[in-house]
Amino acid sequence: MVIPPPVRPPRVVKFLKPYVLKMHFTNKYVNAQVIHAPTATVASAASSQEKALRTSMESTRDVAAAAKIGKILGERLLLKEIPAVSVFLKREQKYHGKVKAVIDSLRDAGVKLL
């Protein structure tokens, strides 16, 4: 007699934290995007490369630019009715400097962090 394997429930973790914040910093620009993990699509993004933002920023790569990108991303998330995101940090990223500026300005904009 063959015993079938137990039926396991689908992974719930993906759907508890569906929106993930990912940041990328180059020598010239700051990029941040929120990805909907179950569908692997970009829900919202902000970058210091955008022409509308470049004119209003002094520098496109410092901590002030990172804070402005976080604020703009937070406003765009609230317009799309995304109230909370979880943060994904790469191995070399620490909660300091530009990373801290983006996360704190997101929090100040009204987005909850999981």
Short mmCIF file of N, CA, C and O in Angstrom, two decimals, residues 18-111:
data_model
loop_
_atom_site.label_atom_id
_atom_site.label_comp_id
_atom_site.label_asym_id
_atom_site.label_seq_id
_atom_site.Cartn_x
_atom_site.Cartn_y
_atom_site.Cartn_z
N PRO A 18 3.77 40.87 1.18
CA PRO A 18 3.87 40.80 -0.27
C PRO A 18 4.71 41.89 -0.91
O PRO A 18 5.25 41.71 -1.99
N TYR A 19 4.82 43.05 -0.27
CA TYR A 19 5.55 44.16 -0.87
C TYR A 19 6.93 44.31 -0.22
O TYR A 19 7.04 44.42 0.99
N VAL A 20 7.96 44.29 -1.05
CA VAL A 20 9.34 44.31 -0.56
C VAL A 20 10.05 45.55 -1.12
O VAL A 20 10.00 45.80 -2.33
N LEU A 21 10.71 46.30 -0.25
CA LEU A 21 11.49 47.46 -0.66
C LEU A 21 12.91 47.02 -0.97
O LEU A 21 13.56 46.38 -0.14
N LYS A 22 13.38 47.36 -2.17
CA LYS A 22 14.76 47.08 -2.55
C LYS A 22 15.41 48.37 -2.99
O LYS A 22 14.81 49.17 -3.70
N MET A 23 16.65 48.57 -2.57
CA MET A 23 17.37 49.79 -2.88
C MET A 23 18.66 49.47 -3.61
O MET A 23 19.28 48.43 -3.35
N HIS A 24 19.06 50.37 -4.49
CA HIS A 24 20.31 50.22 -5.21
C HIS A 24 20.99 51.58 -5.28
O HIS A 24 20.37 52.57 -5.66
N PHE A 25 22.25 51.61 -4.91
CA PHE A 25 23.00 52.85 -4.90
C PHE A 25 24.20 52.72 -5.83
O PHE A 25 24.96 51.76 -5.73
N THR A 26 24.33 53.66 -6.76
CA THR A 26 25.51 53.71 -7.62
C THR A 26 26.33 54.93 -7.22
O THR A 26 25.95 55.67 -6.31
N ASN A 27 27.42 55.15 -7.92
CA ASN A 27 28.24 56.32 -7.63
C ASN A 27 27.56 57.62 -8.04
O ASN A 27 27.94 58.69 -7.59
N LYS A 28 26.56 57.54 -8.92
CA LYS A 28 25.88 58.73 -9.40
C LYS A 28 24.43 58.85 -8.93
O LYS A 28 23.93 59.96 -8.80
N TYR A 29 23.74 57.74 -8.71
CA TYR A 29 22.30 57.79 -8.51
C TYR A 29 21.83 56.92 -7.34
O TYR A 29 22.55 56.04 -6.88
N VAL A 30 20.61 57.20 -6.91
CA VAL A 30 19.93 56.44 -5.86
C VAL A 30 18.65 55.88 -6.47
O VAL A 30 17.86 56.62 -7.05
N ASN A 31 18.44 54.57 -6.35
CA ASN A 31 17.24 53.93 -6.88
C ASN A 31 16.56 53.15 -5.76
O ASN A 31 17.23 52.47 -4.98
N ALA A 32 15.24 53.23 -5.72
CA ALA A 32 14.47 52.45 -4.75
C ALA A 32 13.20 51.98 -5.45
O ALA A 32 12.58 52.73 -6.20
N GLN A 33 12.85 50.73 -5.20
CA GLN A 33 11.63 50.19 -5.79
C GLN A 33 10.95 49.23 -4.83
O GLN A 33 11.61 48.60 -4.01
N VAL A 34 9.64 49.17 -4.95
CA VAL A 34 8.85 48.24 -4.15
C VAL A 34 8.31 47.19 -5.09
O VAL A 34 7.67 47.50 -6.09
N ILE A 35 8.60 45.93 -4.77
CA ILE A 35 8.25 44.80 -5.62
C ILE A 35 7.14 44.00 -4.96
O ILE A 35 7.19 43.73 -3.76
N HIS A 36 6.13 43.62 -5.75
CA HIS A 36 5.09 42.72 -5.26
C HIS A 36 5.63 41.30 -5.44
O HIS A 36 5.73 40.80 -6.55
N ALA A 37 5.99 40.67 -4.34
CA ALA A 37 6.73 39.41 -4.38
C ALA A 37 5.96 38.25 -5.02
O ALA A 37 6.54 37.50 -5.81
N PRO A 38 4.67 38.05 -4.75
CA PRO A 38 4.00 36.90 -5.37
C PRO A 38 3.93 36.97 -6.90
O PRO A 38 4.00 35.94 -7.56
N THR A 39 3.80 38.16 -7.45
CA THR A 39 3.73 38.27 -8.90
C THR A 39 5.03 38.73 -9.53
O THR A 39 5.14 38.77 -10.75
N ALA A 40 6.01 39.11 -8.73
CA ALA A 40 7.33 39.56 -9.19
C ALA A 40 7.22 40.76 -10.14
O ALA A 40 7.90 40.83 -11.15
N THR A 41 6.34 41.70 -9.79
CA THR A 41 6.20 42.92 -10.58
C THR A 41 6.54 44.13 -9.71
O THR A 41 6.42 44.08 -8.48
N VAL A 42 6.96 45.19 -10.35
CA VAL A 42 7.31 46.41 -9.63
C VAL A 42 6.02 47.18 -9.34
O VAL A 42 5.29 47.57 -10.25
N ALA A 43 5.75 47.39 -8.05
CA ALA A 43 4.54 48.11 -7.67
C ALA A 43 4.76 49.61 -7.77
O ALA A 43 3.88 50.35 -8.22
N SER A 44 5.94 50.08 -7.36
CA SER A 44 6.24 51.50 -7.44
C SER A 44 7.76 51.65 -7.38
O SER A 44 8.45 50.82 -6.81
N ALA A 45 8.25 52.74 -7.98
CA ALA A 45 9.69 52.98 -8.00
C ALA A 45 9.96 54.47 -8.00
O ALA A 45 9.13 55.28 -8.43
N ALA A 46 11.14 54.83 -7.51
CA ALA A 46 11.61 56.22 -7.56
C ALA A 46 13.12 56.19 -7.74
O ALA A 46 13.80 55.30 -7.21
N SER A 47 13.61 57.14 -8.50
CA SER A 47 15.04 57.18 -8.78
C SER A 47 15.48 58.62 -8.92
O SER A 47 14.71 59.49 -9.35
N SER A 48 16.73 58.88 -8.60
CA SER A 48 17.27 60.22 -8.78
C SER A 48 17.66 60.46 -10.24
O SER A 48 18.14 61.53 -10.57
N GLN A 49 17.44 59.48 -11.11
CA GLN A 49 17.70 59.63 -12.54
C GLN A 49 16.52 60.29 -13.26
O GLN A 49 16.67 60.71 -14.40
N GLU A 50 15.37 60.37 -12.62
CA GLU A 50 14.19 60.95 -13.26
C GLU A 50 14.44 62.43 -13.55
O GLU A 50 14.94 63.17 -12.71
N LYS A 51 14.07 62.86 -14.75
CA LYS A 51 14.35 64.22 -15.18
C LYS A 51 13.65 65.25 -14.32
O LYS A 51 14.19 66.32 -14.03
N ALA A 52 12.44 64.94 -13.88
CA ALA A 52 11.70 65.89 -13.05
C ALA A 52 12.36 66.10 -11.69
O ALA A 52 12.26 67.17 -11.10
N LEU A 53 13.06 65.08 -11.20
CA LEU A 53 13.69 65.18 -9.88
C LEU A 53 15.10 65.76 -9.96
O LEU A 53 15.56 66.39 -9.01
N ARG A 54 15.79 65.53 -11.05
CA ARG A 54 17.18 65.98 -11.15
C ARG A 54 17.33 67.49 -11.01
O ARG A 54 18.28 67.98 -10.43
N THR A 55 16.36 68.23 -11.55
CA THR A 55 16.47 69.68 -11.49
C THR A 55 16.26 70.22 -10.09
O THR A 55 16.81 71.25 -9.73
N SER A 56 15.47 69.51 -9.28
CA SER A 56 15.17 70.00 -7.93
C SER A 56 16.19 69.53 -6.89
O SER A 56 16.12 69.97 -5.74
N MET A 57 17.13 68.67 -7.26
CA MET A 57 18.11 68.16 -6.31
C MET A 57 19.47 68.79 -6.57
O MET A 57 19.87 68.99 -7.71
N GLU A 58 20.17 69.07 -5.48
CA GLU A 58 21.53 69.59 -5.59
C GLU A 58 22.47 68.50 -6.10
O GLU A 58 23.23 68.70 -7.03
N SER A 59 22.41 67.35 -5.44
CA SER A 59 23.23 66.21 -5.83
C SER A 59 22.32 65.00 -5.96
O SER A 59 21.33 64.87 -5.23
N THR A 60 22.65 64.10 -6.88
CA THR A 60 21.79 62.92 -7.09
C THR A 60 22.31 61.69 -6.37
O THR A 60 21.78 60.61 -6.56
N ARG A 61 23.33 61.84 -5.54
CA ARG A 61 23.92 60.64 -4.94
C ARG A 61 24.16 60.71 -3.44
O ARG A 61 24.65 59.75 -2.86
N ASP A 62 23.85 61.80 -2.77
CA ASP A 62 24.16 61.91 -1.35
C ASP A 62 22.97 61.50 -0.48
O ASP A 62 21.96 61.01 -0.96
N VAL A 63 23.12 61.70 0.82
CA VAL A 63 22.10 61.27 1.78
C VAL A 63 20.82 62.09 1.61
O VAL A 63 19.71 61.56 1.74
N ALA A 64 20.95 63.36 1.27
CA ALA A 64 19.77 64.20 1.06
C ALA A 64 18.95 63.70 -0.14
O ALA A 64 17.72 63.70 -0.11
N ALA A 65 19.65 63.28 -1.18
CA ALA A 65 18.95 62.73 -2.35
C ALA A 65 18.25 61.43 -1.98
O ALA A 65 17.13 61.17 -2.42
N ALA A 66 18.89 60.61 -1.16
CA ALA A 66 18.28 59.35 -0.72
C ALA A 66 17.02 59.63 0.10
O ALA A 66 16.01 58.94 -0.05
N ALA A 67 17.07 60.65 0.95
CA ALA A 67 15.89 60.99 1.76
C ALA A 67 14.76 61.48 0.86
O ALA A 67 13.59 61.14 1.07
N LYS A 68 15.08 62.26 -0.16
CA LYS A 68 14.04 62.76 -1.07
C LYS A 68 13.42 61.62 -1.87
O LYS A 68 12.21 61.58 -2.09
N ILE A 69 14.25 60.66 -2.30
CA ILE A 69 13.74 59.50 -3.03
C ILE A 69 12.80 58.69 -2.14
O ILE A 69 11.75 58.23 -2.58
N GLY A 70 13.16 58.50 -0.88
CA GLY A 70 12.29 57.79 0.05
C GLY A 70 10.96 58.49 0.26
O GLY A 70 9.90 57.86 0.31
N LYS A 71 11.00 59.81 0.35
CA LYS A 71 9.76 60.58 0.54
C LYS A 71 8.87 60.46 -0.69
O LYS A 71 7.66 60.23 -0.57
N ILE A 72 9.44 60.58 -1.88
CA ILE A 72 8.66 60.48 -3.11
C ILE A 72 8.08 59.07 -3.27
O ILE A 72 6.93 58.90 -3.65
N LEU A 73 8.90 58.06 -2.96
CA LEU A 73 8.42 56.68 -3.04
C LEU A 73 7.27 56.44 -2.07
O LEU A 73 6.29 55.77 -2.40
N GLY A 74 7.38 56.99 -0.87
CA GLY A 74 6.31 56.86 0.11
C GLY A 74 5.01 57.48 -0.36
O GLY A 74 3.93 56.90 -0.19
N GLU A 75 5.11 58.66 -0.99
CA GLU A 75 3.91 59.31 -1.51
C GLU A 75 3.28 58.48 -2.64
O GLU A 75 2.06 58.34 -2.73
N ARG A 76 4.13 57.91 -3.50
CA ARG A 76 3.62 57.09 -4.60
C ARG A 76 2.96 55.81 -4.09
O ARG A 76 1.96 55.34 -4.64
N LEU A 77 3.53 55.24 -3.01
CA LEU A 77 2.93 54.03 -2.43
C LEU A 77 1.56 54.33 -1.83
O LEU A 77 0.63 53.54 -1.98
N LEU A 78 1.45 55.46 -1.15
CA LEU A 78 0.16 55.80 -0.55
C LEU A 78 -0.88 56.12 -1.61
O LEU A 78 -2.07 55.85 -1.41
N LEU A 79 -0.46 56.67 -2.75
CA LEU A 79 -1.40 56.90 -3.84
C LEU A 79 -1.92 55.59 -4.42
O LEU A 79 -3.07 55.51 -4.86
N LYS A 80 -1.08 54.55 -4.42
CA LYS A 80 -1.49 53.24 -4.92
C LYS A 80 -2.13 52.38 -3.83
O LYS A 80 -2.37 51.20 -4.04
N GLU A 81 -2.34 52.98 -2.66
CA GLU A 81 -2.97 52.31 -1.52
C GLU A 81 -2.18 51.09 -1.05
O GLU A 81 -2.73 50.03 -0.78
N ILE A 82 -0.86 51.27 -0.94
CA ILE A 82 0.00 50.24 -0.36
C ILE A 82 0.47 50.78 1.00
O ILE A 82 1.32 51.65 1.06
N PRO A 83 -0.11 50.29 2.10
CA PRO A 83 0.16 50.90 3.40
C PRO A 83 1.43 50.41 4.08
O PRO A 83 1.95 51.09 4.96
N ALA A 84 1.93 49.22 3.71
CA ALA A 84 3.06 48.66 4.43
C ALA A 84 3.97 47.90 3.48
O ALA A 84 3.51 47.29 2.51
N VAL A 85 5.28 47.94 3.77
CA VAL A 85 6.27 47.19 2.99
C VAL A 85 7.26 46.55 3.95
O VAL A 85 7.42 47.00 5.08
N SER A 86 7.89 45.49 3.49
CA SER A 86 9.00 44.92 4.25
C SER A 86 10.28 45.31 3.54
O SER A 86 10.30 45.54 2.33
N VAL A 87 11.36 45.41 4.29
CA VAL A 87 12.63 45.91 3.76
C VAL A 87 13.56 44.74 3.51
O VAL A 87 13.74 43.87 4.37
N PHE A 88 14.14 44.71 2.32
CA PHE A 88 15.14 43.69 1.97
C PHE A 88 16.48 44.40 1.83
O PHE A 88 16.66 45.24 0.96
N LEU A 89 17.42 44.06 2.72
CA LEU A 89 18.75 44.64 2.64
C LEU A 89 19.72 43.60 2.12
O LEU A 89 19.69 42.44 2.54
N LYS A 90 20.59 44.02 1.22
CA LYS A 90 21.62 43.11 0.74
C LYS A 90 22.62 42.88 1.86
O LYS A 90 22.62 43.57 2.87
N ARG A 91 23.49 41.93 1.65
CA ARG A 91 24.44 41.55 2.70
C ARG A 91 25.34 42.72 3.10
O ARG A 91 25.66 42.90 4.27
N GLU A 92 25.74 43.52 2.12
CA GLU A 92 26.67 44.61 2.43
C GLU A 92 25.97 45.89 2.90
O GLU A 92 26.62 46.82 3.33
N GLN A 93 24.63 45.92 2.84
CA GLN A 93 23.91 47.11 3.26
C GLN A 93 23.62 47.06 4.75
O GLN A 93 23.11 46.06 5.26
N LYS A 94 23.95 48.14 5.42
CA LYS A 94 23.65 48.26 6.84
C LYS A 94 22.69 49.43 7.03
O LYS A 94 22.59 50.30 6.18
N TYR A 95 21.99 49.43 8.14
CA TYR A 95 21.04 50.52 8.42
C TYR A 95 21.83 51.74 8.84
O TYR A 95 21.97 52.07 10.01
N HIS A 96 22.39 52.43 7.84
CA HIS A 96 23.26 53.57 8.09
C HIS A 96 23.36 54.40 6.82
O HIS A 96 23.31 53.85 5.72
N GLY A 97 23.48 55.69 6.94
CA GLY A 97 23.72 56.54 5.79
C GLY A 97 22.52 56.63 4.85
O GLY A 97 21.41 56.98 5.24
N LYS A 98 22.75 56.32 3.58
CA LYS A 98 21.71 56.43 2.56
C LYS A 98 20.56 55.46 2.80
O LYS A 98 19.40 55.80 2.60
N VAL A 99 20.88 54.26 3.25
CA VAL A 99 19.84 53.26 3.54
C VAL A 99 18.93 53.77 4.65
O VAL A 99 17.70 53.70 4.54
N LYS A 100 19.52 54.32 5.68
CA LYS A 100 18.74 54.86 6.79
C LYS A 100 17.89 56.04 6.33
O LYS A 100 16.74 56.18 6.73
N ALA A 101 18.44 56.87 5.45
CA ALA A 101 17.70 58.04 4.96
C ALA A 101 16.46 57.60 4.17
O ALA A 101 15.37 58.17 4.36
N VAL A 102 16.60 56.60 3.31
CA VAL A 102 15.46 56.13 2.52
C VAL A 102 14.40 55.53 3.44
O VAL A 102 13.21 55.85 3.33
N ILE A 103 14.81 54.67 4.37
CA ILE A 103 13.86 53.99 5.24
C ILE A 103 13.16 54.97 6.18
O ILE A 103 11.94 54.91 6.37
N ASP A 104 13.91 55.91 6.75
CA ASP A 104 13.30 56.88 7.66
C ASP A 104 12.33 57.81 6.94
O ASP A 104 11.27 58.15 7.48
N SER A 105 12.66 58.22 5.73
CA SER A 105 11.75 59.11 5.00
C SER A 105 10.50 58.36 4.53
O SER A 105 9.42 58.95 4.45
N LEU A 106 10.64 57.06 4.25
CA LEU A 106 9.45 56.24 3.96
C LEU A 106 8.53 56.19 5.18
O LEU A 106 7.32 56.34 5.07
N ARG A 107 9.15 55.99 6.33
CA ARG A 107 8.37 55.92 7.58
C ARG A 107 7.70 57.27 7.86
O ARG A 107 6.55 57.33 8.29
N ASP A 108 8.43 58.37 7.62
CA ASP A 108 7.86 59.70 7.83
C ASP A 108 6.72 60.01 6.87
O ASP A 108 5.83 60.80 7.19
N ALA A 109 6.76 59.42 5.67
CA ALA A 109 5.71 59.65 4.68
C ALA A 109 4.41 58.93 5.06
O ALA A 109 3.37 59.22 4.48
N GLY A 110 4.48 57.98 6.01
CA GLY A 110 3.27 57.31 6.46
C GLY A 110 3.19 55.85 6.08
O GLY A 110 2.17 55.21 6.31
N VAL A 111 4.26 55.29 5.52
CA VAL A 111 4.27 53.87 5.14
C VAL A 111 4.78 53.07 6.34
O VAL A 111 5.81 53.42 6.92
#
